[in-house]
Coordinates of C-alpha atoms and ligand atoms in Angstrom, one line a residue:
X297 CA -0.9 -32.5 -2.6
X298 CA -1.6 -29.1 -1.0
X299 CA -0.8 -25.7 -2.4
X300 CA -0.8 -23.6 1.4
X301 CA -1.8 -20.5 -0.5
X302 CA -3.8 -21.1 -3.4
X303 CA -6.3 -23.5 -1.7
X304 CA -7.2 -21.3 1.3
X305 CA -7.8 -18.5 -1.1
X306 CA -9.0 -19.8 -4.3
X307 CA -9.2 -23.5 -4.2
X308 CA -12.3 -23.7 -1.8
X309 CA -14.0 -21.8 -3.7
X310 CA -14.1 -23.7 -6.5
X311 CA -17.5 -24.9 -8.1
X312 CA -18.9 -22.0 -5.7
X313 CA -21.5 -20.0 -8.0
X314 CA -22.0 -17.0 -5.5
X315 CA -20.3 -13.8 -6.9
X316 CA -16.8 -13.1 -6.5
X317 CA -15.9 -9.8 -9.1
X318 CA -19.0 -7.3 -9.6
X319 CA -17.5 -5.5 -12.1
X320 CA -18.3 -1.3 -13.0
X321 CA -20.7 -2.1 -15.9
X322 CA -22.8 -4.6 -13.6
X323 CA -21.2 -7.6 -14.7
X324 CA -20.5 -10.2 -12.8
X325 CA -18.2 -12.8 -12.6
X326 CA -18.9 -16.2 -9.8
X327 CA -16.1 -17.7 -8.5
X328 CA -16.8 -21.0 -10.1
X329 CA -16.1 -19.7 -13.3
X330 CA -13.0 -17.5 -12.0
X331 CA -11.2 -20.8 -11.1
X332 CA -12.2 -22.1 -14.4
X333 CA -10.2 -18.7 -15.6
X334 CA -7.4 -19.4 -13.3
X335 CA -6.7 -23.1 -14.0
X336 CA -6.6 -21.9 -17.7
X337 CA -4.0 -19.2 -17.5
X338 CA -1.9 -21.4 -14.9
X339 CA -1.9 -24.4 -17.9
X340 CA -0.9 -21.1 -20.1
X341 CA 1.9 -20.3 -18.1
X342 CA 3.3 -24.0 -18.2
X343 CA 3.1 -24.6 -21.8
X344 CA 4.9 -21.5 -22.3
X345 CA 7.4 -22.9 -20.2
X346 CA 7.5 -22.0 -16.4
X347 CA 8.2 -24.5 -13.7
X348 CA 7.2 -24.0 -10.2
X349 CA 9.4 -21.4 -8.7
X350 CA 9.9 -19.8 -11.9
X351 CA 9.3 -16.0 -12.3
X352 CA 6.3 -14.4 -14.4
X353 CA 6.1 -10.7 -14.1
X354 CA 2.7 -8.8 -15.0
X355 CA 2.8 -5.2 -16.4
X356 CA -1.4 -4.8 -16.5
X357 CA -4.2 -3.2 -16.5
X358 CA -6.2 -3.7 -13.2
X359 CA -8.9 -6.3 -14.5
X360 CA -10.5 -9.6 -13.9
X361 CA -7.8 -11.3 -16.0
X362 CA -5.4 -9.7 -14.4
X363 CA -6.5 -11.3 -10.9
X364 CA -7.0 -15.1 -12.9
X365 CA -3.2 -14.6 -14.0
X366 CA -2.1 -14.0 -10.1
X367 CA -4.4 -17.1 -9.4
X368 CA -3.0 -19.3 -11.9
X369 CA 0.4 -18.2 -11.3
X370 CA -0.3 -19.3 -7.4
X371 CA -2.0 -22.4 -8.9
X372 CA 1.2 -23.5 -10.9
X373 CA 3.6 -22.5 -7.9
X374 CA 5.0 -19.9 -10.3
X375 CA 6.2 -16.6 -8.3
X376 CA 4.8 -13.5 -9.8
X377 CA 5.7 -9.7 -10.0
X378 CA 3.2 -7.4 -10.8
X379 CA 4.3 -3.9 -11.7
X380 CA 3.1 -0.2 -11.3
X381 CA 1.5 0.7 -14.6
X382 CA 3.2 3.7 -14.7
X383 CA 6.7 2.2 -14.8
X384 CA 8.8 2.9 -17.8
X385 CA 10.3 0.1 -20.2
X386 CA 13.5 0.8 -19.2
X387 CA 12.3 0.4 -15.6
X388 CA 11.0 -2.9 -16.6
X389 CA 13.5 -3.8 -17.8
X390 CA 15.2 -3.4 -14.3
X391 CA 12.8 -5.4 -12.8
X392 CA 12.7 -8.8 -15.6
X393 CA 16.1 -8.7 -15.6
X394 CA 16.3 -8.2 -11.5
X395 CA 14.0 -11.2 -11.3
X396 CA 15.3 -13.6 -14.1
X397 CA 11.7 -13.5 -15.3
X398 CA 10.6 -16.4 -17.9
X399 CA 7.4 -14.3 -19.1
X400 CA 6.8 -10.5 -19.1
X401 CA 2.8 -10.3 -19.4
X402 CA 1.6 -6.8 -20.7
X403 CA -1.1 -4.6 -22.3
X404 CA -1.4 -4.3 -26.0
X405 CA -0.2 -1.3 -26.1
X406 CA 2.7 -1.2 -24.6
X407 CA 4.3 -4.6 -26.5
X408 CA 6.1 -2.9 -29.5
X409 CA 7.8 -1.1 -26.7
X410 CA 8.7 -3.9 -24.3
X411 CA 9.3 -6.9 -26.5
X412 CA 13.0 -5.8 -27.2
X413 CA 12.9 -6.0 -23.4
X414 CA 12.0 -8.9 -22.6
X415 CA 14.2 -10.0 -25.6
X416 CA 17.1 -8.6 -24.1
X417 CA 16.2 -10.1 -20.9
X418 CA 15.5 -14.0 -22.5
X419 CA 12.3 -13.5 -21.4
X420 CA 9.0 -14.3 -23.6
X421 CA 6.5 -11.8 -23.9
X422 CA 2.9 -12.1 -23.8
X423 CA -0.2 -10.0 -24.5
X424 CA -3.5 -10.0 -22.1
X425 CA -5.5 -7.0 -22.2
X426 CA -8.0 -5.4 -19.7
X427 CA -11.1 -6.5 -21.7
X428 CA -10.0 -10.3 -21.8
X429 CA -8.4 -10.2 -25.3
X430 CA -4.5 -10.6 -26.5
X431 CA -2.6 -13.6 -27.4
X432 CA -2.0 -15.1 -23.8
X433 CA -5.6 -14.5 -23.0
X434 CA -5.9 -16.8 -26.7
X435 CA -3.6 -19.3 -25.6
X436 CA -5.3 -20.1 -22.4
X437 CA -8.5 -20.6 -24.0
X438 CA -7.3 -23.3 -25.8
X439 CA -5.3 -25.2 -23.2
X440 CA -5.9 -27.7 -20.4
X441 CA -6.5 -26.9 -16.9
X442 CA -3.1 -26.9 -15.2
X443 CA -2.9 -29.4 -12.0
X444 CA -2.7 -27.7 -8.6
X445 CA 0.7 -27.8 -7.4
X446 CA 2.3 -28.4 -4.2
X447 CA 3.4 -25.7 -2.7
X448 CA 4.1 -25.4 1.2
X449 CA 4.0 -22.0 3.7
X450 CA 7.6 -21.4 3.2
X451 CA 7.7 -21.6 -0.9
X452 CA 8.0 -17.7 -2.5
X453 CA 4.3 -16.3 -3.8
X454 CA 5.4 -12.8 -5.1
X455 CA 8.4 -10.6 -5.3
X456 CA 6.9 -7.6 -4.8
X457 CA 9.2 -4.3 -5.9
X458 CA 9.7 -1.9 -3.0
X459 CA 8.4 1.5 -4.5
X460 CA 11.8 2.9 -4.4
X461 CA 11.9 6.4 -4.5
X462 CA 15.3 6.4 -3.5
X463 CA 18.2 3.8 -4.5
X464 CA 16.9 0.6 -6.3
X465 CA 14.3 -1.1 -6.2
X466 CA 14.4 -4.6 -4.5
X467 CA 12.4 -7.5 -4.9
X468 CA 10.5 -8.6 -1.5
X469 CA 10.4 -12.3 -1.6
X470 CA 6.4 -13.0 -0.1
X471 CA 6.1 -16.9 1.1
X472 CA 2.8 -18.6 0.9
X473 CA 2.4 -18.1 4.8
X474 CA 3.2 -14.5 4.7
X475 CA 0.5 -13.8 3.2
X476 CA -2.0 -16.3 4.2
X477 CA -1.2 -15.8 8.0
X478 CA -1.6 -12.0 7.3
X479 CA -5.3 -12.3 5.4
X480 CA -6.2 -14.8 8.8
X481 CA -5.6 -12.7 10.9
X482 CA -7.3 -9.2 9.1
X483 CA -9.9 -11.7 8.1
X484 CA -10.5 -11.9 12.4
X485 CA -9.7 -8.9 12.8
X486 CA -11.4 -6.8 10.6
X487 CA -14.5 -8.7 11.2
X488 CA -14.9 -9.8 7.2
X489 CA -17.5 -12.4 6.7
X490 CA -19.7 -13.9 3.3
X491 CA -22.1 -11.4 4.0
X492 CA -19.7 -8.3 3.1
X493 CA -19.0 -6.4 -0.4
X494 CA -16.2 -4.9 -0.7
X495 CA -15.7 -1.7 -2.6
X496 CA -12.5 -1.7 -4.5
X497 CA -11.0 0.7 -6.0
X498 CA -6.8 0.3 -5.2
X499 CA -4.7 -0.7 -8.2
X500 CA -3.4 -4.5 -7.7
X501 CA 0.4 -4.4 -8.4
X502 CA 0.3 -3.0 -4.3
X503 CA 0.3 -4.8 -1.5
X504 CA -2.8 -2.8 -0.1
X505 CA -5.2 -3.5 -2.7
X506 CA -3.7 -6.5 -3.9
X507 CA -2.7 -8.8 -0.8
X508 CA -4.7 -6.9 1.9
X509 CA -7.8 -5.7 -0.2
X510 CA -7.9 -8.7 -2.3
X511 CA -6.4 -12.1 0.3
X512 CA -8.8 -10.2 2.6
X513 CA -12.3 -10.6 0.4
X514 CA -10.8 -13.8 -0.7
X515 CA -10.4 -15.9 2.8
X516 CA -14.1 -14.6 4.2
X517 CA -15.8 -15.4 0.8
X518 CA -17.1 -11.9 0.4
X519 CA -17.6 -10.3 -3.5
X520 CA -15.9 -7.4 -4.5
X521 CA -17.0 -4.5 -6.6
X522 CA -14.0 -4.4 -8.1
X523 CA -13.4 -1.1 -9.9
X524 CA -10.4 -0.3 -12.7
X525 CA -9.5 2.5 -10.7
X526 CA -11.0 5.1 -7.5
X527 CA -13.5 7.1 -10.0
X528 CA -15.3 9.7 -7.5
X529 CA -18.3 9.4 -9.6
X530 CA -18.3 5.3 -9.8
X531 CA -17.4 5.3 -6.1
X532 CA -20.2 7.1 -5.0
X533 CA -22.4 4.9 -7.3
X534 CA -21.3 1.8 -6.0
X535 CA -21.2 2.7 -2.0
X536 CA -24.9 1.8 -1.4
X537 CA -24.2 -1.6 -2.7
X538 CA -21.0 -1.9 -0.5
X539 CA -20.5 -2.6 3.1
X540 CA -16.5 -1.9 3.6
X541 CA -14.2 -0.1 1.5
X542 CA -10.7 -0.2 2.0
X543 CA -8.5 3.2 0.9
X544 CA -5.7 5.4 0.7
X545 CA -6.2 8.5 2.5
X546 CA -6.9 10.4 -1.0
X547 CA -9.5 8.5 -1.3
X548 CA -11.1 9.8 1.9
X549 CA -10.2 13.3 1.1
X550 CA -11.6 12.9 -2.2
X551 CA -14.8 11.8 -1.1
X552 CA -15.0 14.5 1.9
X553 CA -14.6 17.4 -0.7
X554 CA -18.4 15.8 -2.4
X555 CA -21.3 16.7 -1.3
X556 CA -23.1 13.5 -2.0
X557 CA -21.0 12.2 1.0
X558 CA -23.3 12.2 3.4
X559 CA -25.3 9.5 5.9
X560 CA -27.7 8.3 3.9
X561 CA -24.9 7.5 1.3
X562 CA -23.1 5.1 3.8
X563 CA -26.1 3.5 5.3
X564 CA -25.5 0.1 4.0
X565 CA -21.1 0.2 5.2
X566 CA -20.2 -1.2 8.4
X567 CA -16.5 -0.3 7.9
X568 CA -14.1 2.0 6.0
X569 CA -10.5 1.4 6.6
X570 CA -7.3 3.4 5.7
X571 CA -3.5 2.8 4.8
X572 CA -0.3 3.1 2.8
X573 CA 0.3 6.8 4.4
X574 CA -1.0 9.0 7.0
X575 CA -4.7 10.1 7.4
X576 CA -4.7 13.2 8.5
X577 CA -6.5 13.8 11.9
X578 CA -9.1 16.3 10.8
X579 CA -10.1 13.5 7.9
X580 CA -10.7 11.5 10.6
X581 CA -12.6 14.0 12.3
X582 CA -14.4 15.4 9.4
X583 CA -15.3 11.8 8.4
X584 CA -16.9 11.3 11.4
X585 CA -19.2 14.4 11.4
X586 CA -20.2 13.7 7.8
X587 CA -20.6 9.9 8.2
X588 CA -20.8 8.5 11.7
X589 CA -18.2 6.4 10.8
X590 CA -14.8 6.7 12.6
X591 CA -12.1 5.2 10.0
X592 CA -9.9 2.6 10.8
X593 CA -6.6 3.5 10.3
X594 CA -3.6 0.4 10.0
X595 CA -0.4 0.2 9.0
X596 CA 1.6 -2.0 6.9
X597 CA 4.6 -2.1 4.1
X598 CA 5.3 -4.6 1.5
X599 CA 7.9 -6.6 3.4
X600 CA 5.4 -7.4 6.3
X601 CA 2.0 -6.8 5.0
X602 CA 0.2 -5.6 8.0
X603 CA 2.0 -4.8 11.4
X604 CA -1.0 -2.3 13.5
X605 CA -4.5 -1.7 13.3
X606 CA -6.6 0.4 15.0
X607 CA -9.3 -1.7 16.6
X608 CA -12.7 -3.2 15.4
X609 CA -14.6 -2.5 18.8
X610 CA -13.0 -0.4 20.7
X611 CA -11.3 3.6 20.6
X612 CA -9.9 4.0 16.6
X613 CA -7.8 6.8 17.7
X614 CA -7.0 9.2 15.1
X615 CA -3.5 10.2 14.2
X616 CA -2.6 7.2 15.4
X617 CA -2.2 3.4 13.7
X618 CA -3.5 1.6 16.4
X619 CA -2.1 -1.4 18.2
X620 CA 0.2 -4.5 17.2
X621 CA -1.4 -7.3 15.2
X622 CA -2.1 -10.3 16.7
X623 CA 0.8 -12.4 16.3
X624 CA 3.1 -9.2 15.4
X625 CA 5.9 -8.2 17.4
X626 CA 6.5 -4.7 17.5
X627 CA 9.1 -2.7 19.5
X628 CA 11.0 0.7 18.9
X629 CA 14.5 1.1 19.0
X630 CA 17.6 2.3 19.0
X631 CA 20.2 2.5 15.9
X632 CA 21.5 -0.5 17.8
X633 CA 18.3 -2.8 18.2
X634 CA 17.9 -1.9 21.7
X635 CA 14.1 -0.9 22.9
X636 CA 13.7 3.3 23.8
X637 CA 12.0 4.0 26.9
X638 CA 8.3 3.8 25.9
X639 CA 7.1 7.0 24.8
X640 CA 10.1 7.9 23.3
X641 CA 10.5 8.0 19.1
X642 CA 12.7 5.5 17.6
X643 CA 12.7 3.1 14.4
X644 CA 10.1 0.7 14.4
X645 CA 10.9 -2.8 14.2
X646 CA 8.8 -5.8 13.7
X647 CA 8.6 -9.4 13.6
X648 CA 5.7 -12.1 12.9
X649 CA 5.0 -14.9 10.3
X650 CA 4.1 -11.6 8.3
X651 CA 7.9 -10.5 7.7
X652 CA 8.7 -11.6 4.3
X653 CA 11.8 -13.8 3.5
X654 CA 14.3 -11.0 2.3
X655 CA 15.4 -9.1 -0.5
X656 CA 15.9 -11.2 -3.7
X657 CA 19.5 -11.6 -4.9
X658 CA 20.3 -8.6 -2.6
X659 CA 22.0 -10.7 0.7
X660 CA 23.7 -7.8 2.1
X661 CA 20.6 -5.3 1.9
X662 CA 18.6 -8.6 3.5
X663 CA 21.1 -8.4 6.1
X664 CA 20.8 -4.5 7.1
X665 CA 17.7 -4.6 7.6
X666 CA 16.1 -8.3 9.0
X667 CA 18.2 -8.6 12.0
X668 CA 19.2 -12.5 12.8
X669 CA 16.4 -13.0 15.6
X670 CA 14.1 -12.1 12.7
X671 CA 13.2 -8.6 13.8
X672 CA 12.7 -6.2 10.6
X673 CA 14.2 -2.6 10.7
X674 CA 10.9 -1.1 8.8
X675 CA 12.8 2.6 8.9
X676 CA 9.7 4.1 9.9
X677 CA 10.1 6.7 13.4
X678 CA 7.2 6.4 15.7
X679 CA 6.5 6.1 19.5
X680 CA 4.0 3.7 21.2
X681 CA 1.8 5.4 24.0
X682 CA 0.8 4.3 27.2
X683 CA -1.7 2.1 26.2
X684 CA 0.1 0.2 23.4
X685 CA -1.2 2.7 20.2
X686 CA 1.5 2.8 17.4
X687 CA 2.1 6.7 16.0
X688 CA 4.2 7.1 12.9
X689 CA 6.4 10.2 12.9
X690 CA 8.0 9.6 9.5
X691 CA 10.6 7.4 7.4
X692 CA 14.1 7.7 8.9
X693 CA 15.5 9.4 5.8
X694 CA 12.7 11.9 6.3
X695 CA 14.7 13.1 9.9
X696 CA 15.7 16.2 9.5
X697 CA 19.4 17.5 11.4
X698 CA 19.5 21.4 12.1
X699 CA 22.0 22.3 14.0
X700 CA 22.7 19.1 15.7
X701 CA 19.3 18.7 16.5
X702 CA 16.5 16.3 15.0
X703 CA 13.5 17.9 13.9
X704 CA 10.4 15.5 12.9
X705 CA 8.9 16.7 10.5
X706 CA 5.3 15.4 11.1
X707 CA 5.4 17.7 14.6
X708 CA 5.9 20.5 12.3
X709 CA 2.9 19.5 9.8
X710 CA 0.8 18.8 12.6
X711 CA 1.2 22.5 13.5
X712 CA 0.6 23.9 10.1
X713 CA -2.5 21.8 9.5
X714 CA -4.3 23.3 12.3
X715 CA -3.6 26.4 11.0
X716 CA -6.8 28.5 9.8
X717 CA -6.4 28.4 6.0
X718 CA -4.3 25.4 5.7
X719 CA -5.1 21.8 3.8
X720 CA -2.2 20.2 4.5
X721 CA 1.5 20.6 4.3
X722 CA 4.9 18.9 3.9
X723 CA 7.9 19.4 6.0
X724 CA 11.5 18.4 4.1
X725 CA 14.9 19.6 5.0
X726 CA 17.2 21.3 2.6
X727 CA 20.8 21.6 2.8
X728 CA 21.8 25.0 4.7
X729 CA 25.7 26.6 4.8
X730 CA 25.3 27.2 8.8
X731 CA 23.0 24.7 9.8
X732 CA 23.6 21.2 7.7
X733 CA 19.8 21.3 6.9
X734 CA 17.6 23.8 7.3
X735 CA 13.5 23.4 7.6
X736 CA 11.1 24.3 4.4
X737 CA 7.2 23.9 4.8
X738 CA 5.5 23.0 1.5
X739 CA 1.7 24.6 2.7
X740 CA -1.1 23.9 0.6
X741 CA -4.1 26.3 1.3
X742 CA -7.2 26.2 1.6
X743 CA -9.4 26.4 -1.3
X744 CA -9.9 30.1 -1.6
X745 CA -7.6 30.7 1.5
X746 CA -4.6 32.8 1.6
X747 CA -2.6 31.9 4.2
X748 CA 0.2 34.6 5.1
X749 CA 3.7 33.8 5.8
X750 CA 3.9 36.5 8.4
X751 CA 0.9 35.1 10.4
X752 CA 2.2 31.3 10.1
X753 CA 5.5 32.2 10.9
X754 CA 4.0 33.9 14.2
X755 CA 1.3 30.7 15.2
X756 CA 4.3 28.7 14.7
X757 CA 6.5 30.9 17.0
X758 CA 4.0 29.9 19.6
X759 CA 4.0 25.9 19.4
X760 CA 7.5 25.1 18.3
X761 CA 11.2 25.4 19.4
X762 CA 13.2 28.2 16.8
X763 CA 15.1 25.3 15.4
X764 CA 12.0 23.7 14.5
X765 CA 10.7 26.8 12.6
X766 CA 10.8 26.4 9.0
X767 CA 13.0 29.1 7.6
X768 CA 11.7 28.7 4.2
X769 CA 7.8 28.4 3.3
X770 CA 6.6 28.1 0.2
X771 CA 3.3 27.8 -1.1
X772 CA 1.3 25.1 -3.3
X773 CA -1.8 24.3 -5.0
X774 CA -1.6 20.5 -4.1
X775 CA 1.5 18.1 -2.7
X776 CA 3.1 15.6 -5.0
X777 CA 1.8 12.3 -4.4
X778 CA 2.2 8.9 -5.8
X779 CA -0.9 6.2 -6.4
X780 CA -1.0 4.7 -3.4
X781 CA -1.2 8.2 -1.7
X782 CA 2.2 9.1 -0.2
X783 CA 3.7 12.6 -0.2
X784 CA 7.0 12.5 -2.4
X785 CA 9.8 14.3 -0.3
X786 CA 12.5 12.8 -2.1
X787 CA 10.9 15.1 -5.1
X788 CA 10.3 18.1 -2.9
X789 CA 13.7 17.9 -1.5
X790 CA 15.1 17.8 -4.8
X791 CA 13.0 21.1 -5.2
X792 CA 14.2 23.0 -2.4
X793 CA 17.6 21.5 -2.5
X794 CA 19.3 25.2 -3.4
X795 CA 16.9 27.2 -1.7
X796 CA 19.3 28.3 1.2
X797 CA 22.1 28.1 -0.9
X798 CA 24.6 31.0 0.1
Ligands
AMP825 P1 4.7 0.4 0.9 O1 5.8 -0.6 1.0 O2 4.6 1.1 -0.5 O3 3.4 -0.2 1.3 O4 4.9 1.6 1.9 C1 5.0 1.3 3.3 C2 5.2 2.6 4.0 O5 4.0 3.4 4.0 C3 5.4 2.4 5.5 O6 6.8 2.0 5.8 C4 5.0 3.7 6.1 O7 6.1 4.6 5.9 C5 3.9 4.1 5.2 N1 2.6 3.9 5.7 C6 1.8 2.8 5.5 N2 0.6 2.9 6.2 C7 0.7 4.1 7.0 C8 -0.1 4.7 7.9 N3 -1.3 4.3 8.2 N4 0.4 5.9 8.4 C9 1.6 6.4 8.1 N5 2.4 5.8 7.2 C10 2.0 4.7 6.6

């Protein structure tokens, strides 16, 4: 019987002795013996217990294991949740007890901290470590090869947690063909064959290097160099042996402030591609002059994996993320559902065999925001041009309201970021006693620059309407960001949340 998922990505591979992990010390792992890995850990799983449809959640290190585990679970048609390292126990807690998880899977180290978790949650804990060690790694050395089982396209995969920086977290329910139909089509898209290496260097509890990074490498039959975590140092070791790398912008920013960056460096890459939050255009630009390369920007969210991509041949325009998917719907709208006039900003909504199933155990939340024609309400603002290419203004909760009138905040960044002596910046609003909200730009300078508040209040007096104007700026060494790359407003709106207090 077929399992949708698990043979397209792992099963035909099976036997298959060209490389699939090239790990940072040089070692390498085929795919042959990865399935071997994977058939052990999904017998693991089932003599501790889980059925099909059963929940395992994974609290690990990025590692080979790591990957096996997510195989195996796919392999035994057990639905898996892997977690952000950095989440606490008690937000793990959340999350087991969210899911009605059977197993919580975890480092070493952090057992003694979550076993009265999973206790509490009637859930049985297991060890696996990043070097291959711990109990569960024991236990499925010792077991029998778990059976493929049947899954079909519309059986859940994952439940991935929304990262959740407001509210609570909830549990996207990925089918089998969500995410299959999404790696096809990237696969085409992105022009991935056998003959491509993949540098990666995302964490694996994310959607981007997980299901897009990973699915992506999987379905062409190319090897990974498959990194614990983006190490500027390793990263530049490994490019010459690459020929794609998929990032967040950080990573691009990271790489542009190294002087090793350079041509000769990226000889061997025929593609660098970037998501998760917004490249800045002068990255794009910069990347360019440094590398040749013109990075292809795309944009996706857990719920849908990938919605736009800039294209493969063709005009990868920056500040943009590029056109609709094949197979994607995309149309902006209204609070109502109703399409804007093109060109005009709305909410983003989407619709494709990439739109995941719903919210676990959260019907209502399901129903704001997965209309019943199947369009999703992603909550992203953008505006579609002319000739089709998606821009992203912001998340909807990032609007800000002065005076009765909406501000975007990415038309003020864009400003400050082409200002002489400015790195970037981050526009939030903050409650004001006249206004409702009132504008604050969070600038970052320069290294060695010293913006003045005087002149950017003046270059900004040119460009933008008053109530656009920031009315408080404040300066910092770097923005807060979280793994994957995105700016926190909700943390520099808590910040500035007194700042025009009267
Ligand atoms: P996540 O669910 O963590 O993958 O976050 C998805 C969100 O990241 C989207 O809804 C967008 O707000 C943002 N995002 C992803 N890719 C891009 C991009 N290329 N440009 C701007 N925002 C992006």
């Amino acid at each position: 019987m077929a399992n949708h998922l698990y043979d397209a990505l792992f099963g035909r591979h099976e036997g298959r002795e060209a490389d699939f992990l090239i790990l940072s010390d040089g070692a390498r792992l085929s795919h042959a013996d990865f399935a071997r890995r994977a058939a052990r850990f999904a017998g693991a799983l089932m003599t501790t217990g889980l059925q099909p449809g059963d929940r395992v959640a994974l609290q690990l290190e990025k590692s080979p294991d790591m990957l096996a585990v997510i195989a195996g679970a796919i392999r035994a048609g057990v639905v898996f949740l892997p977690l952000n390292t950095a989440y606490t126990a008690a937000e793990v807690e959340y999350f087991v007890a969210d899911a009605g998880a059977k197993l919580l899977l975890c480092d070493g180290r952090a057992e003694a901290a979550l076993a009265p978790v999973a206790a509490r949650c009637g859930a049985a804990i297991g060890v696996l470590n990043a070097d291959g060690t711990g109990g569960f790694a024991e236990a499925a050395s010792v077991v029998a090869p778990a059976d493929v089982r049947p899954r079909t396209a519309g059986d859940l995969a994952a439940l991935l947690y929304t990262s959740g920086t407001t509210g609570r977290s909830k549990g996207a329910m990925m089918s089998h063909g969500n995410l299959l139909s999404n790696a096809e089509v990237l696969v085409d898209f992105w022009r991935f064959s056998e003959d491509d290496v993949l540098l990666h260097a995302l964490p694996i509890f994310h959607t981007h290097g997980l299901f897009v990074a990973t699915n992506v490498a999987l379905l062409a039959g190319a090897p990974m160099i498959f990194l614990p975590k983006f190490d500027l140092d390793t990263v530049i070791g490994a490019m010459p042996r690459a020929t794609t790398m998929m990032g967040v912008p950080t990573f691009y920013t990271r790489l542009l402030d190294d002087a090793r960056l350079d041509r000769d460096l990226v000889a061997g890459m025929r593609l660098f591609i970037s998501g998760s939050a917004p490249l800045m255009s002068e990255t794009h630009r910069q990347w360019e002059a440094r590398t040749g390369h013109r990075i292809l920007e795309r944009y996706g969210m857990t719920e849908t994996n990938m919605n736009t991509s800039n294209p493969y041949e063709g005009d990868r325009r920056a500040g943009t993320v590029g056109l609709p998917l094949p197979g994607v719907e995309l149309k902006v709208c209204d609070g109502e559902g109703n399409a804007v006039p093109q060109g005009e900003i709305g909410t983003i909504e989407v619709r494709g065999p990439n739109v995941f199933k719903g919210y676990w155990n959260m019907p209502e939340k399901t129903a704001e925001e997965l209309r019943p024609d199947g369009f999703f309400i992603t909550g992203d603002l953008g505006c579609v041009d002319a000739d089709g290419y998606v821009t992203i203004v912001g998340r909807g909760r990032d609007l800000i309201i002065s005076g009765g009138f909406n501000i975007y905040p990415k038309e003020v960044e864009l400003v400050l970021d082409a200002l002489p002596g400015v790195l970037e910046s981050a526009v939030v609003g903050a409650p004001h006693p006249d206004f409702g909200e009132g504008v604050v730009a969070v600038v970052v300078p320069e290294p060695g620059a010293a913006p003045d508040d005087q002149a950017i209040r003046a270059a900004l007096g040119q460009s933008l309407a008053k109530f656009k104007q920031p009315k408080h700026i404040a300066f910092r060494d770097a923005l807060p960001r979280n793994t994957m790359g995105k700016v926190q407003k909700a943390a520099l709106r808590e910040d500035f949340k007194d700042i025009f207090a009267s």
